[in-house]
Coordinates of C-alpha atoms in Angstrom, one line a residue:
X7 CA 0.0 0.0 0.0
X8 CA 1.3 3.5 -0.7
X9 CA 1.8 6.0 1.7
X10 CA 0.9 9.2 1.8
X11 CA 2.3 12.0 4.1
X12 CA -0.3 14.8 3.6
X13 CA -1.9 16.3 5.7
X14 CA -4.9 13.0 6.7
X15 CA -7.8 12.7 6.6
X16 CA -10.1 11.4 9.6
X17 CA -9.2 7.8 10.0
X18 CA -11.2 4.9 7.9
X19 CA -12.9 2.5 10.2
X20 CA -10.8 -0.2 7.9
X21 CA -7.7 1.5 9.0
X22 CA -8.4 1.6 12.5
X23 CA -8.6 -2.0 12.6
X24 CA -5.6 -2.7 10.6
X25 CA -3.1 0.1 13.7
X26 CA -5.5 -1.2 16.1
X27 CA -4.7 -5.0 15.3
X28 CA -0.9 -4.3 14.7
X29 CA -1.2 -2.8 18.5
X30 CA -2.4 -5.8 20.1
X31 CA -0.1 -7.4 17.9
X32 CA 2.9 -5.7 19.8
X33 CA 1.1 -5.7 22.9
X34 CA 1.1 -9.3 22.8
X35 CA 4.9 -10.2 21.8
X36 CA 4.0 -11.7 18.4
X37 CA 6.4 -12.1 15.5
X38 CA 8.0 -8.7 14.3
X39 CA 6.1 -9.8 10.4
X40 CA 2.8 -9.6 12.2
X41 CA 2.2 -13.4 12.0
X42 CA 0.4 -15.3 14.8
X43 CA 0.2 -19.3 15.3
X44 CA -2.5 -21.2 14.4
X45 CA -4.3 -20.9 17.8
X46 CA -6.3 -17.6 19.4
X47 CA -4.3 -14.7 20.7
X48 CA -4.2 -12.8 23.6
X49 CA -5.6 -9.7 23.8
X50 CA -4.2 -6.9 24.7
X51 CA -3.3 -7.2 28.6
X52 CA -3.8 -3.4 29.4
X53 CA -3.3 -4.6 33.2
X54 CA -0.3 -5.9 32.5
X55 CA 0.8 -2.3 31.2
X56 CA 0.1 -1.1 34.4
X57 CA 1.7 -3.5 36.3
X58 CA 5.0 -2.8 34.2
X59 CA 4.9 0.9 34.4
X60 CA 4.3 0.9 38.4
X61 CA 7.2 -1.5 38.6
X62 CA 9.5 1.3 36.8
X63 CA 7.8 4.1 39.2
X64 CA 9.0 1.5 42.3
X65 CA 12.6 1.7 40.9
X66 CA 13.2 5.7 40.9
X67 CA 16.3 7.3 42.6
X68 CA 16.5 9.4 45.3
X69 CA 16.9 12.5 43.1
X70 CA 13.3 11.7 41.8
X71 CA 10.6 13.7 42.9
X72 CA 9.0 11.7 45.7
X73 CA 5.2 14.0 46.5
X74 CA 2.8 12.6 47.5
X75 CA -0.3 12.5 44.9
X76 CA -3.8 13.4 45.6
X77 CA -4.8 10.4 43.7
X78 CA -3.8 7.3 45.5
X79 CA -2.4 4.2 43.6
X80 CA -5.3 2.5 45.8
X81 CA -8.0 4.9 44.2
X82 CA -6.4 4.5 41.0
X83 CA -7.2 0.8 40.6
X84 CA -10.9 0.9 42.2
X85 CA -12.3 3.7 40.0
X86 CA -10.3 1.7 36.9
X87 CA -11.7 -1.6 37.7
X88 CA -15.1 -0.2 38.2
X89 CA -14.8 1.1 34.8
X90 CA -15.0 4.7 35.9
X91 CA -12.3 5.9 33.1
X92 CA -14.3 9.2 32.9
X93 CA -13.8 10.3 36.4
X94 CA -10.3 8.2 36.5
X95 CA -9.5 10.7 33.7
X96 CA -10.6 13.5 35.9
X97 CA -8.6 12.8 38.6
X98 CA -5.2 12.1 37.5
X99 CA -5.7 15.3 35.1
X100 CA -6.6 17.6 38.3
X101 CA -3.8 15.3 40.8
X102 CA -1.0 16.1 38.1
X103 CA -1.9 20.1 38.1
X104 CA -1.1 20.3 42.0
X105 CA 1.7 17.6 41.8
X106 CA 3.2 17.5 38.0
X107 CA 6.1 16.5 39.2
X108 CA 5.2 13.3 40.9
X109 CA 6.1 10.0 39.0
X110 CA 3.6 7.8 40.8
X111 CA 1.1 9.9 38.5
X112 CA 3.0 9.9 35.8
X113 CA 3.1 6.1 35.6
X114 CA -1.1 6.0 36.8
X115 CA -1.2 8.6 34.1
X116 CA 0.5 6.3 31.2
X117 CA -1.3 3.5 32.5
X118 CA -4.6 5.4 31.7
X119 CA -4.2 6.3 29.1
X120 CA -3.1 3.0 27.9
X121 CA -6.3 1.3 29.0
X122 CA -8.7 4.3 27.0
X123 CA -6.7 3.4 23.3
X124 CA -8.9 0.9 22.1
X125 CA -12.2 2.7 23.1
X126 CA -10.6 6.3 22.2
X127 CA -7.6 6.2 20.0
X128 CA -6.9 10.2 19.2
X129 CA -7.9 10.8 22.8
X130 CA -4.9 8.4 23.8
X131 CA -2.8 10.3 21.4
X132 CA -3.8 13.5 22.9
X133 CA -3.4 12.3 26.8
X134 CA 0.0 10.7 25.1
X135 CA 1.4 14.4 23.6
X136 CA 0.1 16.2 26.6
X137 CA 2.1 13.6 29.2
X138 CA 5.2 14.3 26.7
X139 CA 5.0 18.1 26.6
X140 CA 5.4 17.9 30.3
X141 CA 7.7 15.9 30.8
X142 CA 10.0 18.2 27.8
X143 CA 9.4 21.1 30.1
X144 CA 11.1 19.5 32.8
X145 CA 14.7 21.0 33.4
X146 CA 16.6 17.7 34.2
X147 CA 15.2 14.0 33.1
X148 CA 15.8 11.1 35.6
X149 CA 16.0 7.7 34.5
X150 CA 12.4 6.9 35.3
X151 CA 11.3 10.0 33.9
X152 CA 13.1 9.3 31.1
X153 CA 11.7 6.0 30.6
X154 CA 8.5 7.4 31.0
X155 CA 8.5 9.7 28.0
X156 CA 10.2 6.4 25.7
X157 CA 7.4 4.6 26.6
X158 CA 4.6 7.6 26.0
X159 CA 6.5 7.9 22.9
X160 CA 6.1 5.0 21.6
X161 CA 2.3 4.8 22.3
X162 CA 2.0 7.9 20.6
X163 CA 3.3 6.9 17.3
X164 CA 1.6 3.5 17.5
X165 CA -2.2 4.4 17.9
X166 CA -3.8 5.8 15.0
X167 CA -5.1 9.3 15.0
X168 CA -4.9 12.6 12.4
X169 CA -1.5 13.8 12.9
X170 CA 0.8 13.3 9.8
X171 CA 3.8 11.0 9.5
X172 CA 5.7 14.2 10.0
X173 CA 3.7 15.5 13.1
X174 CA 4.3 12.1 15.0
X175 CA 8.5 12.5 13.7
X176 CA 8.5 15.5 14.7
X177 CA 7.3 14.8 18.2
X178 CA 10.4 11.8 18.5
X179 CA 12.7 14.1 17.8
X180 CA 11.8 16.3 20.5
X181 CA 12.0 13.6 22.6
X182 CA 15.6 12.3 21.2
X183 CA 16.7 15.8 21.7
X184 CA 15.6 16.1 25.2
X185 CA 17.5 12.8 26.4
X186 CA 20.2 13.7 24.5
X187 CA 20.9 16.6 26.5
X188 CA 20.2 14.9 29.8
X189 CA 23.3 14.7 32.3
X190 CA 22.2 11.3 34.0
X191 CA 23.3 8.3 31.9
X192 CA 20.0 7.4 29.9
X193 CA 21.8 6.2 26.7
X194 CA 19.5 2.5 26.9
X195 CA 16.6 4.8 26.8
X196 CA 17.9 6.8 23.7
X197 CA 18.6 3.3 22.3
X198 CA 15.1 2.1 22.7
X199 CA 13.8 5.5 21.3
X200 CA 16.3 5.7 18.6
X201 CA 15.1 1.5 17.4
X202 CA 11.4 3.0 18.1
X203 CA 11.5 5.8 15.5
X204 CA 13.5 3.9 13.2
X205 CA 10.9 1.1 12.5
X206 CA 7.9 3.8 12.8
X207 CA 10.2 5.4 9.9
X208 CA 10.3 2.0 8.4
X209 CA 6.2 1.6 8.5
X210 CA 5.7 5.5 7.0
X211 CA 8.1 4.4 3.8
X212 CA 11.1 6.0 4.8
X213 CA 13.7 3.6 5.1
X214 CA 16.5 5.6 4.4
X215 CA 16.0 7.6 7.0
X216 CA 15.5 5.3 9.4
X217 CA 18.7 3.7 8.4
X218 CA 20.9 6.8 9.0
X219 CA 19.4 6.9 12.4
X220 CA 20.6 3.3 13.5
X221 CA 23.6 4.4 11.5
X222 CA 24.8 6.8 13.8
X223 CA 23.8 4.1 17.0
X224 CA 26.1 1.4 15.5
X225 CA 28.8 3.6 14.7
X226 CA 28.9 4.7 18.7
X227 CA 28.6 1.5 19.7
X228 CA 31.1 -0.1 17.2
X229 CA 33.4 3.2 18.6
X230 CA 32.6 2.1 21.9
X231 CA 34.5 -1.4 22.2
X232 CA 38.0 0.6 22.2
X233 CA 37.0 0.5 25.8
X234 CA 37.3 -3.5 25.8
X235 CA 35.1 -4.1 28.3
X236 CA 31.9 -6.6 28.5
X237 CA 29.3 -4.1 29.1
X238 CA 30.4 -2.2 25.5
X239 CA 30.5 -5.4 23.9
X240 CA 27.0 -6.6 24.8
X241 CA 26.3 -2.8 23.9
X242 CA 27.2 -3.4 20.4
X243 CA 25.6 -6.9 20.0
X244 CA 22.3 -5.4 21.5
X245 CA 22.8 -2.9 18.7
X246 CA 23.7 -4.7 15.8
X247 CA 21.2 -7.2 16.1
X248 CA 18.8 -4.0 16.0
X249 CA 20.1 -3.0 13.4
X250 CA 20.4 -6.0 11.0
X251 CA 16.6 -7.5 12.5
X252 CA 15.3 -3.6 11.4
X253 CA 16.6 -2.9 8.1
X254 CA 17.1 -6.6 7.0
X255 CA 13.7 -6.3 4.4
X256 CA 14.9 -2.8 3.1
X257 CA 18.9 -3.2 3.1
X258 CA 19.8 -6.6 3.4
X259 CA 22.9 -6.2 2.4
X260 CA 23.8 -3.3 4.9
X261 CA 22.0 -6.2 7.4
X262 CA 23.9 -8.3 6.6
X263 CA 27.5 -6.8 6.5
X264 CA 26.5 -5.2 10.4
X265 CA 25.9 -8.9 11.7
X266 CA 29.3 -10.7 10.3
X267 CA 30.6 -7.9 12.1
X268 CA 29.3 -8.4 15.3
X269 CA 29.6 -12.2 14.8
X270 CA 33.1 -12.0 13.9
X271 CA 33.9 -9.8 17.2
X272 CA 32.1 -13.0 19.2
X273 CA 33.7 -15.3 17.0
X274 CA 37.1 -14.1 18.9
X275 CA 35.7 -14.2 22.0
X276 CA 34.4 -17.9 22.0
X277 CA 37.7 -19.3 20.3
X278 CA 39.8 -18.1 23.9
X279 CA 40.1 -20.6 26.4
X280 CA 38.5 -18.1 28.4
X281 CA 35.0 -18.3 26.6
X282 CA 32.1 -18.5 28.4
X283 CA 28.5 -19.3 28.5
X284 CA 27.4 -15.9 28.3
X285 CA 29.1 -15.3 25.3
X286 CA 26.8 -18.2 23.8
X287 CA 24.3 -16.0 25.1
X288 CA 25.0 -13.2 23.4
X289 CA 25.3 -14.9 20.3
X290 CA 22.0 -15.9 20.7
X291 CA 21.2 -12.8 21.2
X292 CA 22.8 -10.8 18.4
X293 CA 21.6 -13.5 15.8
X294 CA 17.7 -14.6 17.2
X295 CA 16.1 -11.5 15.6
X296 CA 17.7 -11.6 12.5
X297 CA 17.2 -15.4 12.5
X298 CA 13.3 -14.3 13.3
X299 CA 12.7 -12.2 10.3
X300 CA 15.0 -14.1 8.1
X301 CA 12.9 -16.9 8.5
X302 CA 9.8 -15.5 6.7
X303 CA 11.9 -14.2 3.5
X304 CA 15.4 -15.7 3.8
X305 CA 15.1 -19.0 5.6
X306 CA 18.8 -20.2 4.3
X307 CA 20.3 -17.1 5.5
X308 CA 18.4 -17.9 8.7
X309 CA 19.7 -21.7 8.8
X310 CA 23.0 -20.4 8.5
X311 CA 23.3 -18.0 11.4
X312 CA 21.4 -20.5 13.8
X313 CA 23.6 -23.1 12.8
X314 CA 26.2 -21.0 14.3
X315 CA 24.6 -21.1 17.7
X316 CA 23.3 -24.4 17.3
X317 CA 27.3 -25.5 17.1
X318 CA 29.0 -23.2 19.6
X319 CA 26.6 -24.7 21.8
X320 CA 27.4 -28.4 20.9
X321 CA 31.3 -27.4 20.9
X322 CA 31.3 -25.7 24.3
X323 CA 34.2 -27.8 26.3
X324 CA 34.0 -28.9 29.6
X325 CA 30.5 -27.4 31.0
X326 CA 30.2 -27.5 34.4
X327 CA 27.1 -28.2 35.9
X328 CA 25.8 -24.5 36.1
X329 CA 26.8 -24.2 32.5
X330 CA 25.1 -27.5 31.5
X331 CA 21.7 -25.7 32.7
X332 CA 23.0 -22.5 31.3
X333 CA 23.2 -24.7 27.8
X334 CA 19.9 -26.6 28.1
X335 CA 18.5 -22.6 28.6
X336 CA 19.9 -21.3 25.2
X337 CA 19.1 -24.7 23.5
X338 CA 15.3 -24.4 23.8
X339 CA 15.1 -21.2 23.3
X340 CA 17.1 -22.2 19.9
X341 CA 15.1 -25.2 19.3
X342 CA 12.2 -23.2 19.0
X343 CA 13.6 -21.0 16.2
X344 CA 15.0 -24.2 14.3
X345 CA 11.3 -25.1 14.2
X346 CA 10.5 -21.9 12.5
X347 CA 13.3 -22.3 10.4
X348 CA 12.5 -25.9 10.0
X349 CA 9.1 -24.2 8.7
X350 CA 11.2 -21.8 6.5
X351 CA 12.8 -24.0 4.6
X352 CA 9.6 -26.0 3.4
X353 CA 7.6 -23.2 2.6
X354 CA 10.8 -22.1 0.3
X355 CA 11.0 -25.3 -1.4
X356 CA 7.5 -25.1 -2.7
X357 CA 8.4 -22.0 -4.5
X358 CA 8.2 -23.5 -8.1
X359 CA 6.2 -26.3 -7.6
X360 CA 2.6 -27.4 -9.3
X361 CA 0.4 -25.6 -6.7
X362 CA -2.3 -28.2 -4.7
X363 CA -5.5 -27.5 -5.7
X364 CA -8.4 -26.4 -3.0
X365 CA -9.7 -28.8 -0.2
X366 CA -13.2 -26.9 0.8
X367 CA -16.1 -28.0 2.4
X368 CA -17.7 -24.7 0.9
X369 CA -17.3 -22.0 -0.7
X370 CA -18.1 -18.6 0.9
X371 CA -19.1 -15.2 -1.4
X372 CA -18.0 -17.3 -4.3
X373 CA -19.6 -19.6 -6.6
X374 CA -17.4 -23.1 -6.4
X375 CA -14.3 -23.8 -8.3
X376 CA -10.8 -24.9 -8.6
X377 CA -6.9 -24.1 -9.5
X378 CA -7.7 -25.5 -12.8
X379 CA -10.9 -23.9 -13.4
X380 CA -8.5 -20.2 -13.2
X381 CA -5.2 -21.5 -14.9
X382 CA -4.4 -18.2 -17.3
X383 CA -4.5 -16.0 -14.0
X384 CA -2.7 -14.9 -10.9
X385 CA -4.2 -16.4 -7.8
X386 CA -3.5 -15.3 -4.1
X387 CA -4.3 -17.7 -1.5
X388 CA -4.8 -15.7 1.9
X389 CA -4.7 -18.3 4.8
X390 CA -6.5 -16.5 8.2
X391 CA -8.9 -17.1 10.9
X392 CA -11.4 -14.7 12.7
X393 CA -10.0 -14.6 15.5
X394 CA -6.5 -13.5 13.7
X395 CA -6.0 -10.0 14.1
X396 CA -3.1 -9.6 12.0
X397 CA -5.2 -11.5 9.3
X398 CA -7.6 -8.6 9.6
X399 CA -5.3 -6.4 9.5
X400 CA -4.5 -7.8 6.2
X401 CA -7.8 -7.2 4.6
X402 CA -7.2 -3.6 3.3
X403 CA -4.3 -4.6 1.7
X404 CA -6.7 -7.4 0.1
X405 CA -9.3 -5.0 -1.1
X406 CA -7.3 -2.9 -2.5
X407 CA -5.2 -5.1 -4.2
X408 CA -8.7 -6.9 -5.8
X409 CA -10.0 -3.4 -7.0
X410 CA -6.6 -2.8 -8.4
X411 CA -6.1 -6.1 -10.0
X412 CA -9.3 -8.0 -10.3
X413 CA -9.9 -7.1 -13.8
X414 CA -6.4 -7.8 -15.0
X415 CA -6.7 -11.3 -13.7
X416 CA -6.0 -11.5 -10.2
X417 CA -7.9 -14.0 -8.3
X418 CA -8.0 -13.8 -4.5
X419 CA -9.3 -16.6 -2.5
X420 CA -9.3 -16.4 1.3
X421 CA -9.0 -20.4 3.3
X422 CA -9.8 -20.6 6.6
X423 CA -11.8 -23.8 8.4
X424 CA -14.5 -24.0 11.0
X425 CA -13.2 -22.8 14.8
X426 CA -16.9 -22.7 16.2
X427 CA -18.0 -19.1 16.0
X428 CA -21.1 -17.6 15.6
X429 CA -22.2 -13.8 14.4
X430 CA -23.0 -11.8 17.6
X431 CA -25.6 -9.5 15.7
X432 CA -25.6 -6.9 18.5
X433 CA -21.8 -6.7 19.1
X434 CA -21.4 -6.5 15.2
X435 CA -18.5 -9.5 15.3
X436 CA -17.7 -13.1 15.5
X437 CA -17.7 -14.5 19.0
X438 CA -16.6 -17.7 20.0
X439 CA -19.7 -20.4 20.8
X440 CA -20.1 -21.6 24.3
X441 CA -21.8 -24.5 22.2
X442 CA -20.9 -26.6 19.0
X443 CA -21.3 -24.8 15.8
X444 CA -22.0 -26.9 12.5
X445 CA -20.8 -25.9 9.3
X446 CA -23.9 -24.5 8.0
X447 CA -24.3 -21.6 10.9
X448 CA -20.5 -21.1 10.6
X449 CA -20.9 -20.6 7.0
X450 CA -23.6 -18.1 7.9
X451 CA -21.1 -16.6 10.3
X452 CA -18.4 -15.9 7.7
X453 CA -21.0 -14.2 5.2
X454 CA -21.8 -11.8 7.6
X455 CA -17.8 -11.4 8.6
X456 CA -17.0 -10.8 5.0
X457 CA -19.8 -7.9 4.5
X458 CA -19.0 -6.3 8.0
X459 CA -15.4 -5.9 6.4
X460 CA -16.1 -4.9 2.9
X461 CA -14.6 -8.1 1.7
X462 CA -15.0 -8.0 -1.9
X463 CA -13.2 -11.5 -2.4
X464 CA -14.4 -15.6 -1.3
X465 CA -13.6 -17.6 0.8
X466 CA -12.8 -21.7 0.8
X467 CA -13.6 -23.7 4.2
X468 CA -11.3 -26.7 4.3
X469 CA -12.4 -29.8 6.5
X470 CA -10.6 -29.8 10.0
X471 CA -8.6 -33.0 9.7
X472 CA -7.4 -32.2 5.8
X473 CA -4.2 -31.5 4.6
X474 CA -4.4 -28.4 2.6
X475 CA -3.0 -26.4 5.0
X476 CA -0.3 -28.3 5.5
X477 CA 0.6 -28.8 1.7
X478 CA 1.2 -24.9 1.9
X479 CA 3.6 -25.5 5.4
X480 CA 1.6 -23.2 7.0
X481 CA 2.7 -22.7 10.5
X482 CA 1.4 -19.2 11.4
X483 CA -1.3 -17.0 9.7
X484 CA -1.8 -14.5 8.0
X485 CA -0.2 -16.6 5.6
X486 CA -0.7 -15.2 1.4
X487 CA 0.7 -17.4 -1.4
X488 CA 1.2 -16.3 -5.1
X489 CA 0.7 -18.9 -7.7
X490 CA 1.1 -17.6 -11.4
X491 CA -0.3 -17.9 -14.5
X492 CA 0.7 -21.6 -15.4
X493 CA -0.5 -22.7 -11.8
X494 CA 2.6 -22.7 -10.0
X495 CA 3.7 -21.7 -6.3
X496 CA 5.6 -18.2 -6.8
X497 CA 5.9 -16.2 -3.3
X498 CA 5.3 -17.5 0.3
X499 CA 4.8 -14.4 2.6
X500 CA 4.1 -15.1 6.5
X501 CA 2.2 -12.3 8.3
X502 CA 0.2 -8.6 8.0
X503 CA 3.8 -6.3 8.1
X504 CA 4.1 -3.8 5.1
X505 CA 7.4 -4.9 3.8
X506 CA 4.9 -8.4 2.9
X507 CA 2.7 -6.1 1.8
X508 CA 5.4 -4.8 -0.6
X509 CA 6.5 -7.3 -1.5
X510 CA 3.1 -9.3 -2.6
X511 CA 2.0 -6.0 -4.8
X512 CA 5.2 -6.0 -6.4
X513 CA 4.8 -9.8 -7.6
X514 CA 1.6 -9.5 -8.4
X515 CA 2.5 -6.7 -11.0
X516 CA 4.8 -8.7 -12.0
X517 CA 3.5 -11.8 -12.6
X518 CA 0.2 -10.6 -14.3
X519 CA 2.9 -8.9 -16.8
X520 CA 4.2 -11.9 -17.6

């Protein structure tokens, strides 16, 4: 999808599902593409937010401003679980003009606003720009102040509202600027801003700036190991592996070039006698998010690097017992990747192949038919689930693509299979069933799903126990699969990111040109 960076309009109801879903997406820890496993996901745990920023607020230093608020942590919570947002609101707002230097509400204050984004997204942006302001008028940042204003940072670039690309920049660099100049060591802070506004840079179509960004933050940390100590060597592992996991879609090469790097200044490390477990950590660590994203678009690049970790730990001499456990840590954390990568590599070496035709039980918004029946056209296969909120997230990318393409002979088809949900007419969504759903009402279910969205494409249900979503190795959803003219498997793309989305338009141009 292009983007624009005019001034924007009020925000589509489509497009407030596809920032709302990416949200919950984050919120929940899923897969940097956007791509969920084949089970439901957790919502967004706004309690959990809380929880997280009252454990910062229980961490600040004595040069912290310790008043007292009117507003009571205690109160806080009742009027919050009693669903009084509008008075909660009230408070904090009239709590924070007597005492706006009081972190306690600054955290209930980020908290708040937090738990309002779903219901009222450009009212959370507001709350977020407001709590910003004041803490960029403050003279002198501490750390949990300054963590603070990170965190409202990134909230505020995250949920949509009508500011411009530009607006929401211009507001991180404010920030950037203000810990910049702060005296106290907050450099892990301007890190986590500095990664923030990169990949928000990333999502608004400007990669090249987001690159010279984490340019300058590699070059300080790569400056940084003159001091040969550990802490500036995990410094610049944290970093690189930012870097090359960030820009890998956009500059792989650059990617690339900043991990050897990195993994060649571990690589000494591990060949002294003096090696250590941690430094298998920290190769873990350097190479797990690149191995991550690699996975969905370069799953040999991604076998490579996790064999790397896969054999320092195999090769590590001598473990003691606390290193044995230390081992057994890293190597199920790595065995889960090699079962993404595992996944990978499948789903690569169906590129080329005789696509396998439909397995449905019925046909949704679309009159029966198979791969045969549209050989001489382009046919995406979109693999989702109702309860998939990066699938939905997917769907303006969908529609557009079917008004752009449809009458130049792109055929979408959406496959999904029964999960026992039923249309809750008053909530205007699917719901789950409390009781068992046959095919016929959950056929009924997805008719009125597709209209609710503007779905202009059909959908296939395949039979619970079949095997056509294996046949694609689909481990996680959204999961979109081009298949060209002559009826062979073209592109694999796992999850609802934009660099997919990219990616996808630009094959689909090119394959209906072919």
């Amino acid at each position: 999808m292009k983007h624009s960076l005019e001034a924007a309009a009020p925000i589509s109801p489509e497009l407030r599902t596809r920032f709302l879903a990416w949200t919950i997406a984050i919120a929940s820890s899923l897969t940097a593409t956007g791509a969920v496993n084949l089970r439901p996901s957790a919502a967004w745990g706004q309690d959990e937010s809380g929880k997280a920023v009252q454990k910062e607020a229980n961490t600040k230093t004595e040069s912290e401003d310790k008043n007292t608020s009117t507003l009571t942590r205690a109160e806080f919570n009742e009027l919050r679980q009693a669903g009084k947002l509008a008075e909660l609101g009230e408070r904090i707002d009239a709590s924070l003009q007597q005492s706006p230097g009081d972190t306690n509400l600054l955290s209930m204050n980020l908290s708040y606003s937090m738990s309002i984004a779903n219901a009222n997204p450009q009212q959370a942006v507001e709350r977020f720009s407001n709590l910003i302001d004041s803490i960029l008028e403050r003279d002198e940042l501490g750390i949990v102040t300054a963590t603070y204003l990170v965190n409202a940072a990134n909230y505020f670039v995250a949920i949509p509202s009508d500011l411009t690309a530009e607006e929401k920049d211009a507001k991180l660099q404010q920030v950037l600027s203000k810990l910049m100049a702060s005296p106290k060591d907050v450099s892990s802070q301007v890190q986590a801003l500095i990664t923030a506004r990169s990949r928000f840079l990333i999502r608004e179509g400007k990669a090249s700036e987001a690159k010279d960004a984490l340019d300058v933050l590699l070059a300080q940390a790569r400056e940084k190991l003159s001091d040969d100590t550990e802490a500036s060597l995990k410094n610049y592992i944290s970093i690189s592996s930012v870097y090359a996991s960030t820009l890998g879609e956009d500059f792989p090469e650059e990617a690339q070039a900043a991990m050897l790097a990195a993994s060649s200044n571990l690589a000494e490390r591990l060949a002294q006698p003096t090696a250590t477990v941690a430094d298998i950590e920290m190769l873990y660590q350097l190479t797990s998010p690149r191995i991550a994203s690699a996975s969905y678009t370069q799953p040999k690049v991604a076998d490579q690097l996790l064999k790397q970790v896969e054999g320092a730990i195999e090769s590590f001499p001598d473990p003691s017992e606390a290193d044995t456990k230390q081992l057994q840590s890293i190597a199920k954390k790595v065995n889960s990747l090699r079962s993404r990568v595992d996944g990978a590599l499948k789903r690569d070496a169906l590129i080329g192949i005789d696509a396998p035709d439909f397995e449905a039980e019925a046909f949704v918004g679309t009159d029966p038919f198979s791969l045969a029946d549209v050989r001489g056209k382009v046919v995406l296969i979109d693999f989702w689930a109702v309860w998939c909120g990066p699938c939905i997230a997917t769907f303006p990318h969908l529609i557009e693509w079917q008004s752009e393409f449809g009458d130049q002979g792109l055929v979408i088809v959406g496959a999904t299979r029964q999960y026992n949900y039923e249309w809750d007419d008053e909530a205007g969504k699917a719901v789950r069933s409390k009781k068992e759903v046959d095919l016929e009402d959950e056929v009924a279910m997805l008719e009125k799903f597709r209209e609710h969205h503007h779905l202009t494409h059909g959908f296939i249900v395949t039979p619970a126990n079949g095997s056509f979503s294996a046949s694609y190795a689909v481990s996680g959803i959204p999961q979109a699969v081009l298949i060209d003219k002559q009826g062979k498997v073209q592109m694999i793309r796992v999850g609802s990111g934009e660099a997919n989305a990219r990616a996808l338009h630009e094959k689909i141009q090119e394959l209906l040109a072919e």
